[in-house]
Amino acid sequence: MSFSPPSDKAMVPFVSVENMMHLIHHVGIEKFLCELTDVIEDDFRRWESFDKTPRIASHSRQGVIELMPTSDGAVYSFKYVNGHPRNTIEGLQTVTAFGLLAEVSTGYPVLISEMTMLTALRTAATSAMAARNLAPSGARTMAIIGNGAQAEFQALAMKAVCGIETIKLYDIDPRATEKTRRNLAGSGLEVIGCCSPQAAIERAEIITTCTADKQFATILTDNMIGAGIHINAIGGDCPGKTELHRDILLRSDTFVEFAPQTRIEGEIQQMPADFPVTELWRVVSGEAAGRCNPQQITLFDSVGFAIEDFSALRFVRARLAGTDLCQNLDIIADPDDPRDLFGMLQRCRQ
Amino acid sequence: MSFSPPSDKAMVPFVSVENMMHLIHHVGIEKFLCELTDVIEDDFRRWESFDKTPRIASHSRQGVIELMPTSDGAVYSFKYVNGHPRNTIEGLQTVTAFGLLAEVSTGYPVLISEMTMLTALRTAATSAMAARNLAPSGARTMAIIGNGAQAEFQALAMKAVCGIETIKLYDIDPRATEKTRRNLAGSGLEVIGCCSPQAAIERAEIITTCTADKQFATILTDNMIGAGIHINAIGGDCPGKTELHRDILLRSDTFVEFAPQTRIEGEIQQMPADFPVTELWRVVSGEAAGRCNPQQITLFDSVGFAIEDFSALRFVRARLAGTDLCQNLDIIADPDDPRDLFGMLQRCRQ
């Protein structure tokens, strides 16, 4: 082959799953979560500088495939992510994802990365950021209802960012609880497996719901929720999938990422279109009040938003510097003369 | 490292730029264009089975970054593509692209591919499909106005699919014409460089416009277009970018890919919202008439649509079978127990 090798611009750094895991350990998982929380909060503080659009979803009977783009005018990102609740039956992930950063000025990709792992971390970091702004001060105990792929990440983010010391676990499948307990051994958290949701939420100041079934479920009913609680609702994140009884929403102050998207996908899909919510960026930037008194019930109705992925990809890109934890991907055709794409193809044959 | 290697499902076949070029030569470029034209036409024939949405564009001063998703209910595809006309000044491509195929039933990607090269081929194949249905019978001469990265692909597709024998070239930059002439030497086409658009279109039955400037340009004026011509308008493909004087549109029968997208991006952005057009799939499937008489001026107002990329990616996937022209990309985290993503991360450290 006599054609010239691809130029630097044509090579896109790629972070594989294996390299992402190495990067997380290289930084340290709790430090990674703390720094990522700060990066996401910084981007929420400049929320108005981003292009925002509800994600573009392709729904099927089995699940959904989504594209989540955003841009701050200098950097563009998107994430490809699926949600297929029944995948686990076949031993597959419910959610897999990858994403990209590109230069707005040229349109050239500058990073492609796995995001299954990274999405778990950014979701946990976003939850921790919300809790830091909304949970009662001095909260030390969190209940986690639904002990699937998100559970440990949520636990460690709340420990590292908010000072949570005790995690109380419940899942309809005791093996999921046992898996989570085992994984959190040695984390420094006190971990208590519980036999009912009621037992799990007793004395918890924060309740995280992250169940996977795609249905209108009622993981929490109104009588379970006492005054002063912060609810971190992760699992109600697409049309037809909710976790909370609507009476809880009526007693809570509800905080969301991007209202137009959350009204379609979040817990508030159960409520009228004018149900009052506060976008979290307004709390972070000081424009709106978060928690006003110790009796208030705060609810973070989290569905995941493109800006969080943007933050996570930028953080990964910065953290890759000085490591060898990426490969170069020959994904951009870059002929010597940009008008001579055909010549590049011809020379490849010679 | 003691963690287990990623499973098969976690590995996504990836076609690099280099492997795409080898695949094209392995098949043979004209055969590749002919087969791809047939695959696109087959998918146009079952147009109604696809999810269709105008592409999702992120516009900036310098250009646009777009995501183009579609699905036929069994297979999902999207393409990432930019359009930055001023990139060439810095020696970069105006258009770069990559794309993906995924299984709708699981959401798992099954192919990731470069698409800068492939987009040039699919655009030419789509033009050839349109010309096969719309150009005057017995057309042997095509003019190409704009001799950039698309020109040779258009020439070879029209030769292979429609029997074009003579190509007449014009570009405001004679070096672009010379590059195209040089690249087409030995192709079997008679290639004539011309000093004016008027000279180029003389005796041409098909006129292809594929200039790159992002502006309302007038590459062709009304008095240049005689009866019986087929115009293959490639370059007017985003808001603010057109090539034809509107009077030409008034005399032509206009055929488009997906009307809601073309009304935003195509030549018909100059026309009222109810300007009559025919979607090309209706001609292909026999529901609408194409060319009705030898005097008619037909115009394919091409902007590029997601289904063409879907067809191209599926064709590449099929053509990869039995070759070693792809790599495996470790882009999907696939723990042994799908609920144990954290355990996978932990075991990576051990």
Short mmCIF file of N, CA and C in Angstrom, two decimals, chain B residues 203-334:
data_model
loop_
_atom_site.label_atom_id
_atom_site.label_comp_id
_atom_site.label_asym_id
_atom_site.label_seq_id
_atom_site.Cartn_x
_atom_site.Cartn_y
_atom_site.Cartn_z
N ARG B 203 -25.41 20.40 -25.13
CA ARG B 203 -25.65 19.01 -25.53
C ARG B 203 -25.76 18.01 -24.36
N ALA B 204 -25.71 18.51 -23.11
CA ALA B 204 -25.86 17.59 -21.97
C ALA B 204 -27.34 17.32 -21.72
N GLU B 205 -27.69 16.06 -21.54
CA GLU B 205 -29.07 15.70 -21.20
C GLU B 205 -29.29 15.73 -19.69
N ILE B 206 -28.19 15.56 -18.95
CA ILE B 206 -28.26 15.63 -17.48
C ILE B 206 -27.29 16.71 -17.02
N ILE B 207 -27.74 17.57 -16.11
CA ILE B 207 -26.86 18.58 -15.52
C ILE B 207 -26.80 18.33 -14.02
N THR B 208 -25.60 18.09 -13.53
CA THR B 208 -25.41 17.90 -12.09
C THR B 208 -24.74 19.15 -11.53
N THR B 209 -25.37 19.75 -10.52
CA THR B 209 -24.74 20.89 -9.82
C THR B 209 -24.30 20.42 -8.45
N CYS B 210 -23.02 20.57 -8.18
CA CYS B 210 -22.50 20.17 -6.86
C CYS B 210 -21.39 21.13 -6.43
N THR B 211 -21.75 22.39 -6.25
CA THR B 211 -20.82 23.39 -5.76
C THR B 211 -20.89 23.43 -4.23
N ALA B 212 -19.88 24.04 -3.62
CA ALA B 212 -19.74 23.90 -2.16
C ALA B 212 -20.05 25.18 -1.38
N ASP B 213 -20.02 26.35 -2.03
CA ASP B 213 -20.20 27.60 -1.28
C ASP B 213 -21.54 27.66 -0.57
N LYS B 214 -21.50 28.10 0.70
CA LYS B 214 -22.76 28.26 1.43
C LYS B 214 -23.30 29.65 1.17
N GLN B 215 -24.13 29.76 0.17
CA GLN B 215 -24.76 31.05 -0.16
C GLN B 215 -25.91 30.78 -1.10
N PHE B 216 -26.76 31.80 -1.26
CA PHE B 216 -27.77 31.72 -2.31
C PHE B 216 -27.06 32.05 -3.62
N ALA B 217 -26.62 31.01 -4.32
CA ALA B 217 -25.87 31.21 -5.55
C ALA B 217 -26.81 30.96 -6.74
N THR B 218 -26.39 31.39 -7.91
CA THR B 218 -27.16 31.11 -9.12
C THR B 218 -26.20 30.47 -10.12
N ILE B 219 -25.99 29.18 -9.92
CA ILE B 219 -25.10 28.41 -10.80
C ILE B 219 -25.75 28.27 -12.16
N LEU B 220 -27.06 28.05 -12.13
CA LEU B 220 -27.81 27.93 -13.39
C LEU B 220 -28.90 29.00 -13.42
N THR B 221 -29.01 29.69 -14.54
CA THR B 221 -30.12 30.63 -14.74
C THR B 221 -31.11 30.01 -15.71
N ASP B 222 -32.28 30.60 -15.74
CA ASP B 222 -33.39 30.00 -16.48
C ASP B 222 -33.07 29.82 -17.97
N ASN B 223 -32.43 30.82 -18.58
CA ASN B 223 -32.19 30.76 -20.02
C ASN B 223 -31.18 29.68 -20.43
N MET B 224 -30.48 29.11 -19.41
CA MET B 224 -29.50 28.06 -19.72
C MET B 224 -30.14 26.69 -19.89
N ILE B 225 -31.38 26.55 -19.46
CA ILE B 225 -32.00 25.22 -19.37
C ILE B 225 -33.01 25.01 -20.49
N GLY B 226 -32.66 24.12 -21.40
CA GLY B 226 -33.55 23.82 -22.50
C GLY B 226 -34.55 22.72 -22.14
N ALA B 227 -35.43 22.43 -23.06
CA ALA B 227 -36.44 21.39 -22.83
C ALA B 227 -35.78 20.02 -22.72
N GLY B 228 -36.41 19.15 -21.95
CA GLY B 228 -36.00 17.76 -21.90
C GLY B 228 -34.85 17.43 -20.97
N ILE B 229 -34.33 18.44 -20.29
CA ILE B 229 -33.16 18.25 -19.42
C ILE B 229 -33.57 17.62 -18.08
N HIS B 230 -32.67 16.80 -17.53
CA HIS B 230 -32.79 16.37 -16.13
C HIS B 230 -31.71 17.09 -15.32
N ILE B 231 -32.16 17.80 -14.28
CA ILE B 231 -31.21 18.50 -13.41
C ILE B 231 -31.06 17.72 -12.11
N ASN B 232 -29.82 17.42 -11.78
CA ASN B 232 -29.49 16.67 -10.57
C ASN B 232 -28.81 17.67 -9.64
N ALA B 233 -29.61 18.29 -8.75
CA ALA B 233 -29.12 19.42 -7.95
C ALA B 233 -28.70 18.91 -6.57
N ILE B 234 -27.38 18.83 -6.38
CA ILE B 234 -26.81 18.21 -5.18
C ILE B 234 -26.42 19.25 -4.14
N GLY B 235 -25.93 20.41 -4.62
CA GLY B 235 -25.25 21.35 -3.73
C GLY B 235 -26.16 22.21 -2.87
N GLY B 236 -27.40 22.44 -3.31
CA GLY B 236 -28.32 23.22 -2.48
C GLY B 236 -28.91 22.30 -1.43
N ASP B 237 -28.26 22.23 -0.27
CA ASP B 237 -28.62 21.17 0.68
C ASP B 237 -28.68 21.63 2.12
N CYS B 238 -28.68 22.94 2.34
CA CYS B 238 -28.93 23.39 3.72
C CYS B 238 -29.48 24.81 3.68
N PRO B 239 -30.09 25.26 4.78
CA PRO B 239 -30.69 26.60 4.77
C PRO B 239 -29.65 27.64 4.37
N GLY B 240 -29.99 28.48 3.40
CA GLY B 240 -29.07 29.53 2.97
C GLY B 240 -28.15 29.10 1.84
N LYS B 241 -28.31 27.86 1.34
CA LYS B 241 -27.41 27.35 0.30
C LYS B 241 -28.24 26.80 -0.85
N THR B 242 -28.29 27.53 -1.96
CA THR B 242 -28.99 27.07 -3.15
C THR B 242 -28.11 27.33 -4.38
N GLU B 243 -28.47 26.71 -5.50
CA GLU B 243 -27.66 26.81 -6.71
C GLU B 243 -28.45 27.25 -7.94
N LEU B 244 -29.77 27.11 -7.90
CA LEU B 244 -30.58 27.34 -9.09
C LEU B 244 -31.40 28.62 -8.97
N HIS B 245 -31.55 29.33 -10.07
CA HIS B 245 -32.48 30.46 -10.08
C HIS B 245 -33.90 29.91 -9.94
N ARG B 246 -34.72 30.62 -9.18
CA ARG B 246 -36.05 30.10 -8.89
C ARG B 246 -36.92 29.94 -10.14
N ASP B 247 -36.63 30.69 -11.17
CA ASP B 247 -37.41 30.55 -12.40
C ASP B 247 -37.28 29.15 -13.00
N ILE B 248 -36.12 28.51 -12.77
CA ILE B 248 -35.95 27.13 -13.25
C ILE B 248 -36.95 26.21 -12.54
N LEU B 249 -37.11 26.43 -11.25
CA LEU B 249 -38.03 25.59 -10.48
C LEU B 249 -39.46 25.72 -11.01
N LEU B 250 -39.81 26.92 -11.46
CA LEU B 250 -41.17 27.17 -11.95
C LEU B 250 -41.45 26.40 -13.25
N ARG B 251 -40.39 26.13 -14.02
CA ARG B 251 -40.57 25.40 -15.28
C ARG B 251 -40.36 23.90 -15.14
N SER B 252 -39.88 23.45 -13.97
CA SER B 252 -39.51 22.04 -13.80
C SER B 252 -40.57 21.27 -13.04
N ASP B 253 -40.54 19.95 -13.21
CA ASP B 253 -41.23 19.07 -12.26
C ASP B 253 -40.20 18.63 -11.24
N THR B 254 -40.49 18.93 -9.97
CA THR B 254 -39.49 18.78 -8.93
C THR B 254 -39.74 17.52 -8.11
N PHE B 255 -38.66 16.73 -7.94
CA PHE B 255 -38.72 15.48 -7.19
C PHE B 255 -37.78 15.60 -6.00
N VAL B 256 -38.24 15.12 -4.87
CA VAL B 256 -37.46 15.28 -3.63
C VAL B 256 -37.40 13.95 -2.89
N GLU B 257 -36.52 13.91 -1.87
CA GLU B 257 -36.46 12.73 -1.02
C GLU B 257 -37.60 12.78 0.00
N PHE B 258 -37.49 13.64 1.00
CA PHE B 258 -38.48 13.73 2.07
C PHE B 258 -38.89 15.20 2.16
N ALA B 259 -40.10 15.49 1.68
CA ALA B 259 -40.51 16.88 1.48
C ALA B 259 -40.31 17.78 2.71
N PRO B 260 -40.67 17.33 3.93
CA PRO B 260 -40.51 18.25 5.08
C PRO B 260 -39.06 18.70 5.27
N GLN B 261 -38.09 17.80 4.96
CA GLN B 261 -36.69 18.19 5.09
C GLN B 261 -36.25 19.06 3.91
N THR B 262 -36.68 18.69 2.70
CA THR B 262 -36.23 19.42 1.51
C THR B 262 -36.76 20.85 1.50
N ARG B 263 -37.95 21.05 2.04
CA ARG B 263 -38.49 22.42 2.07
C ARG B 263 -37.63 23.34 2.93
N ILE B 264 -36.91 22.77 3.89
CA ILE B 264 -36.00 23.55 4.75
C ILE B 264 -34.65 23.72 4.08
N GLU B 265 -34.17 22.66 3.41
CA GLU B 265 -32.76 22.60 3.02
C GLU B 265 -32.50 22.68 1.53
N GLY B 266 -33.48 22.36 0.71
CA GLY B 266 -33.22 22.17 -0.72
C GLY B 266 -33.38 23.45 -1.53
N GLU B 267 -33.33 23.30 -2.85
CA GLU B 267 -33.58 24.43 -3.75
C GLU B 267 -34.95 25.05 -3.47
N ILE B 268 -35.91 24.20 -3.09
CA ILE B 268 -37.29 24.70 -2.90
C ILE B 268 -37.45 25.53 -1.65
N GLN B 269 -36.37 25.74 -0.86
CA GLN B 269 -36.46 26.72 0.23
C GLN B 269 -36.74 28.12 -0.32
N GLN B 270 -36.47 28.31 -1.63
CA GLN B 270 -36.76 29.60 -2.27
C GLN B 270 -38.25 29.77 -2.59
N MET B 271 -39.01 28.67 -2.50
CA MET B 271 -40.38 28.68 -3.00
C MET B 271 -41.38 28.68 -1.84
N PRO B 272 -42.64 28.99 -2.13
CA PRO B 272 -43.66 28.94 -1.07
C PRO B 272 -43.80 27.53 -0.50
N ALA B 273 -44.35 27.45 0.71
CA ALA B 273 -44.43 26.16 1.42
C ALA B 273 -45.30 25.15 0.70
N ASP B 274 -46.17 25.61 -0.20
CA ASP B 274 -47.05 24.66 -0.91
C ASP B 274 -46.57 24.41 -2.34
N PHE B 275 -45.31 24.77 -2.63
CA PHE B 275 -44.78 24.51 -3.98
C PHE B 275 -44.88 23.01 -4.26
N PRO B 276 -45.47 22.63 -5.41
CA PRO B 276 -45.73 21.20 -5.64
C PRO B 276 -44.45 20.41 -5.91
N VAL B 277 -44.29 19.32 -5.19
CA VAL B 277 -43.16 18.41 -5.39
C VAL B 277 -43.68 16.98 -5.33
N THR B 278 -42.91 16.06 -5.89
CA THR B 278 -43.23 14.64 -5.80
C THR B 278 -42.10 13.94 -5.05
N GLU B 279 -42.45 13.17 -4.03
CA GLU B 279 -41.40 12.40 -3.35
C GLU B 279 -40.97 11.24 -4.25
N LEU B 280 -39.66 11.08 -4.37
CA LEU B 280 -39.09 10.15 -5.33
C LEU B 280 -39.54 8.70 -5.10
N TRP B 281 -39.75 8.34 -3.83
CA TRP B 281 -40.16 6.96 -3.52
C TRP B 281 -41.47 6.62 -4.21
N ARG B 282 -42.31 7.63 -4.46
CA ARG B 282 -43.60 7.36 -5.10
C ARG B 282 -43.39 7.02 -6.58
N VAL B 283 -42.36 7.59 -7.17
CA VAL B 283 -42.03 7.24 -8.56
C VAL B 283 -41.46 5.82 -8.61
N VAL B 284 -40.52 5.57 -7.70
CA VAL B 284 -39.85 4.26 -7.66
C VAL B 284 -40.86 3.13 -7.44
N SER B 285 -41.86 3.41 -6.59
CA SER B 285 -42.82 2.35 -6.27
C SER B 285 -44.00 2.33 -7.24
N GLY B 286 -43.97 3.20 -8.25
CA GLY B 286 -45.01 3.17 -9.28
C GLY B 286 -46.27 3.94 -8.92
N GLU B 287 -46.25 4.64 -7.79
CA GLU B 287 -47.45 5.39 -7.36
C GLU B 287 -47.59 6.73 -8.07
N ALA B 288 -46.47 7.28 -8.54
CA ALA B 288 -46.51 8.58 -9.20
C ALA B 288 -45.70 8.50 -10.49
N ALA B 289 -46.03 9.40 -11.41
CA ALA B 289 -45.31 9.42 -12.68
C ALA B 289 -43.95 10.09 -12.50
N GLY B 290 -42.96 9.61 -13.23
CA GLY B 290 -41.66 10.28 -13.28
C GLY B 290 -41.65 11.19 -14.49
N ARG B 291 -40.81 10.89 -15.47
CA ARG B 291 -40.81 11.67 -16.72
C ARG B 291 -41.96 11.22 -17.59
N CYS B 292 -42.78 12.16 -18.06
CA CYS B 292 -43.95 11.83 -18.87
C CYS B 292 -43.74 12.11 -20.35
N ASN B 293 -42.84 13.04 -20.67
CA ASN B 293 -42.60 13.34 -22.08
C ASN B 293 -41.19 13.89 -22.28
N PRO B 294 -40.69 13.83 -23.51
CA PRO B 294 -39.29 14.19 -23.76
C PRO B 294 -39.00 15.68 -23.56
N GLN B 295 -40.03 16.52 -23.53
CA GLN B 295 -39.83 17.97 -23.41
C GLN B 295 -39.71 18.42 -21.96
N GLN B 296 -40.19 17.60 -21.06
CA GLN B 296 -40.29 17.95 -19.65
C GLN B 296 -38.90 18.22 -19.04
N ILE B 297 -38.84 19.23 -18.18
CA ILE B 297 -37.62 19.43 -17.38
C ILE B 297 -37.87 18.78 -16.03
N THR B 298 -37.03 17.80 -15.68
CA THR B 298 -37.16 17.16 -14.37
C THR B 298 -36.02 17.64 -13.48
N LEU B 299 -36.34 17.84 -12.22
CA LEU B 299 -35.35 18.33 -11.26
C LEU B 299 -35.35 17.42 -10.04
N PHE B 300 -34.20 16.81 -9.75
CA PHE B 300 -34.05 16.09 -8.47
C PHE B 300 -33.37 17.05 -7.50
N ASP B 301 -34.18 17.56 -6.56
CA ASP B 301 -33.69 18.52 -5.57
C ASP B 301 -33.17 17.71 -4.38
N SER B 302 -31.91 17.27 -4.50
CA SER B 302 -31.35 16.30 -3.55
C SER B 302 -30.71 16.99 -2.35
N VAL B 303 -31.05 16.55 -1.18
CA VAL B 303 -30.39 17.07 0.03
C VAL B 303 -29.74 15.95 0.85
N GLY B 304 -30.05 14.72 0.52
CA GLY B 304 -29.53 13.58 1.29
C GLY B 304 -30.46 13.24 2.42
N PHE B 305 -30.88 11.97 2.49
CA PHE B 305 -31.81 11.59 3.54
C PHE B 305 -31.33 10.34 4.27
N ALA B 306 -31.77 10.24 5.52
CA ALA B 306 -31.28 9.19 6.42
C ALA B 306 -31.45 7.78 5.86
N ILE B 307 -32.52 7.55 5.08
CA ILE B 307 -32.76 6.20 4.58
C ILE B 307 -31.63 5.77 3.62
N GLU B 308 -31.06 6.75 2.88
CA GLU B 308 -29.94 6.41 1.99
C GLU B 308 -28.72 5.93 2.79
N ASP B 309 -28.50 6.52 3.95
CA ASP B 309 -27.40 6.09 4.81
C ASP B 309 -27.68 4.72 5.41
N PHE B 310 -28.93 4.51 5.79
CA PHE B 310 -29.37 3.21 6.28
C PHE B 310 -29.06 2.14 5.22
N SER B 311 -29.47 2.40 3.98
CA SER B 311 -29.21 1.45 2.89
C SER B 311 -27.72 1.21 2.73
N ALA B 312 -26.94 2.29 2.76
CA ALA B 312 -25.49 2.18 2.52
C ALA B 312 -24.82 1.37 3.63
N LEU B 313 -25.21 1.61 4.87
CA LEU B 313 -24.61 0.87 5.99
C LEU B 313 -24.99 -0.60 5.94
N ARG B 314 -26.26 -0.87 5.59
CA ARG B 314 -26.66 -2.27 5.48
C ARG B 314 -25.92 -2.97 4.35
N PHE B 315 -25.73 -2.26 3.25
CA PHE B 315 -24.98 -2.82 2.11
C PHE B 315 -23.54 -3.13 2.53
N VAL B 316 -22.91 -2.19 3.23
CA VAL B 316 -21.53 -2.40 3.70
C VAL B 316 -21.47 -3.61 4.63
N ARG B 317 -22.43 -3.67 5.54
CA ARG B 317 -22.43 -4.80 6.48
C ARG B 317 -22.52 -6.13 5.75
N ALA B 318 -23.39 -6.21 4.74
CA ALA B 318 -23.53 -7.44 3.97
C ALA B 318 -22.25 -7.74 3.18
N ARG B 319 -21.65 -6.70 2.62
CA ARG B 319 -20.47 -6.87 1.77
C ARG B 319 -19.20 -7.18 2.58
N LEU B 320 -19.23 -6.90 3.88
CA LEU B 320 -18.08 -7.22 4.74
C LEU B 320 -17.93 -8.72 4.97
N ALA B 321 -19.04 -9.44 4.82
CA ALA B 321 -19.02 -10.88 5.10
C ALA B 321 -17.93 -11.56 4.28
N GLY B 322 -17.14 -12.37 4.94
CA GLY B 322 -16.08 -13.10 4.24
C GLY B 322 -14.81 -12.29 4.01
N THR B 323 -14.79 -11.03 4.46
CA THR B 323 -13.56 -10.24 4.37
C THR B 323 -13.02 -10.04 5.79
N ASP B 324 -11.80 -9.52 5.88
CA ASP B 324 -11.28 -9.15 7.21
C ASP B 324 -11.17 -7.63 7.31
N LEU B 325 -12.09 -6.95 6.62
CA LEU B 325 -11.99 -5.49 6.50
C LEU B 325 -12.71 -4.74 7.62
N CYS B 326 -12.75 -5.33 8.82
CA CYS B 326 -13.22 -4.54 9.95
C CYS B 326 -12.48 -4.96 11.22
N GLN B 327 -12.47 -4.06 12.17
CA GLN B 327 -11.85 -4.31 13.48
C GLN B 327 -12.97 -4.45 14.50
N ASN B 328 -12.65 -5.00 15.66
CA ASN B 328 -13.63 -5.05 16.75
C ASN B 328 -13.38 -3.91 17.71
N LEU B 329 -14.43 -3.18 18.03
CA LEU B 329 -14.32 -2.03 18.91
C LEU B 329 -14.94 -2.37 20.26
N ASP B 330 -14.17 -2.17 21.31
CA ASP B 330 -14.62 -2.46 22.68
C ASP B 330 -15.37 -1.24 23.21
N ILE B 331 -16.60 -1.05 22.71
CA ILE B 331 -17.33 0.19 22.99
C ILE B 331 -18.58 -0.05 23.84
N ILE B 332 -18.96 -1.34 24.03
CA ILE B 332 -20.16 -1.67 24.81
C ILE B 332 -19.75 -2.42 26.08
N ALA B 333 -20.03 -1.81 27.23
CA ALA B 333 -19.74 -2.50 28.49
C ALA B 333 -20.73 -3.63 28.66
N ASP B 334 -20.24 -4.82 28.85
CA ASP B 334 -21.12 -6.00 28.88
C ASP B 334 -20.72 -6.93 30.02
#
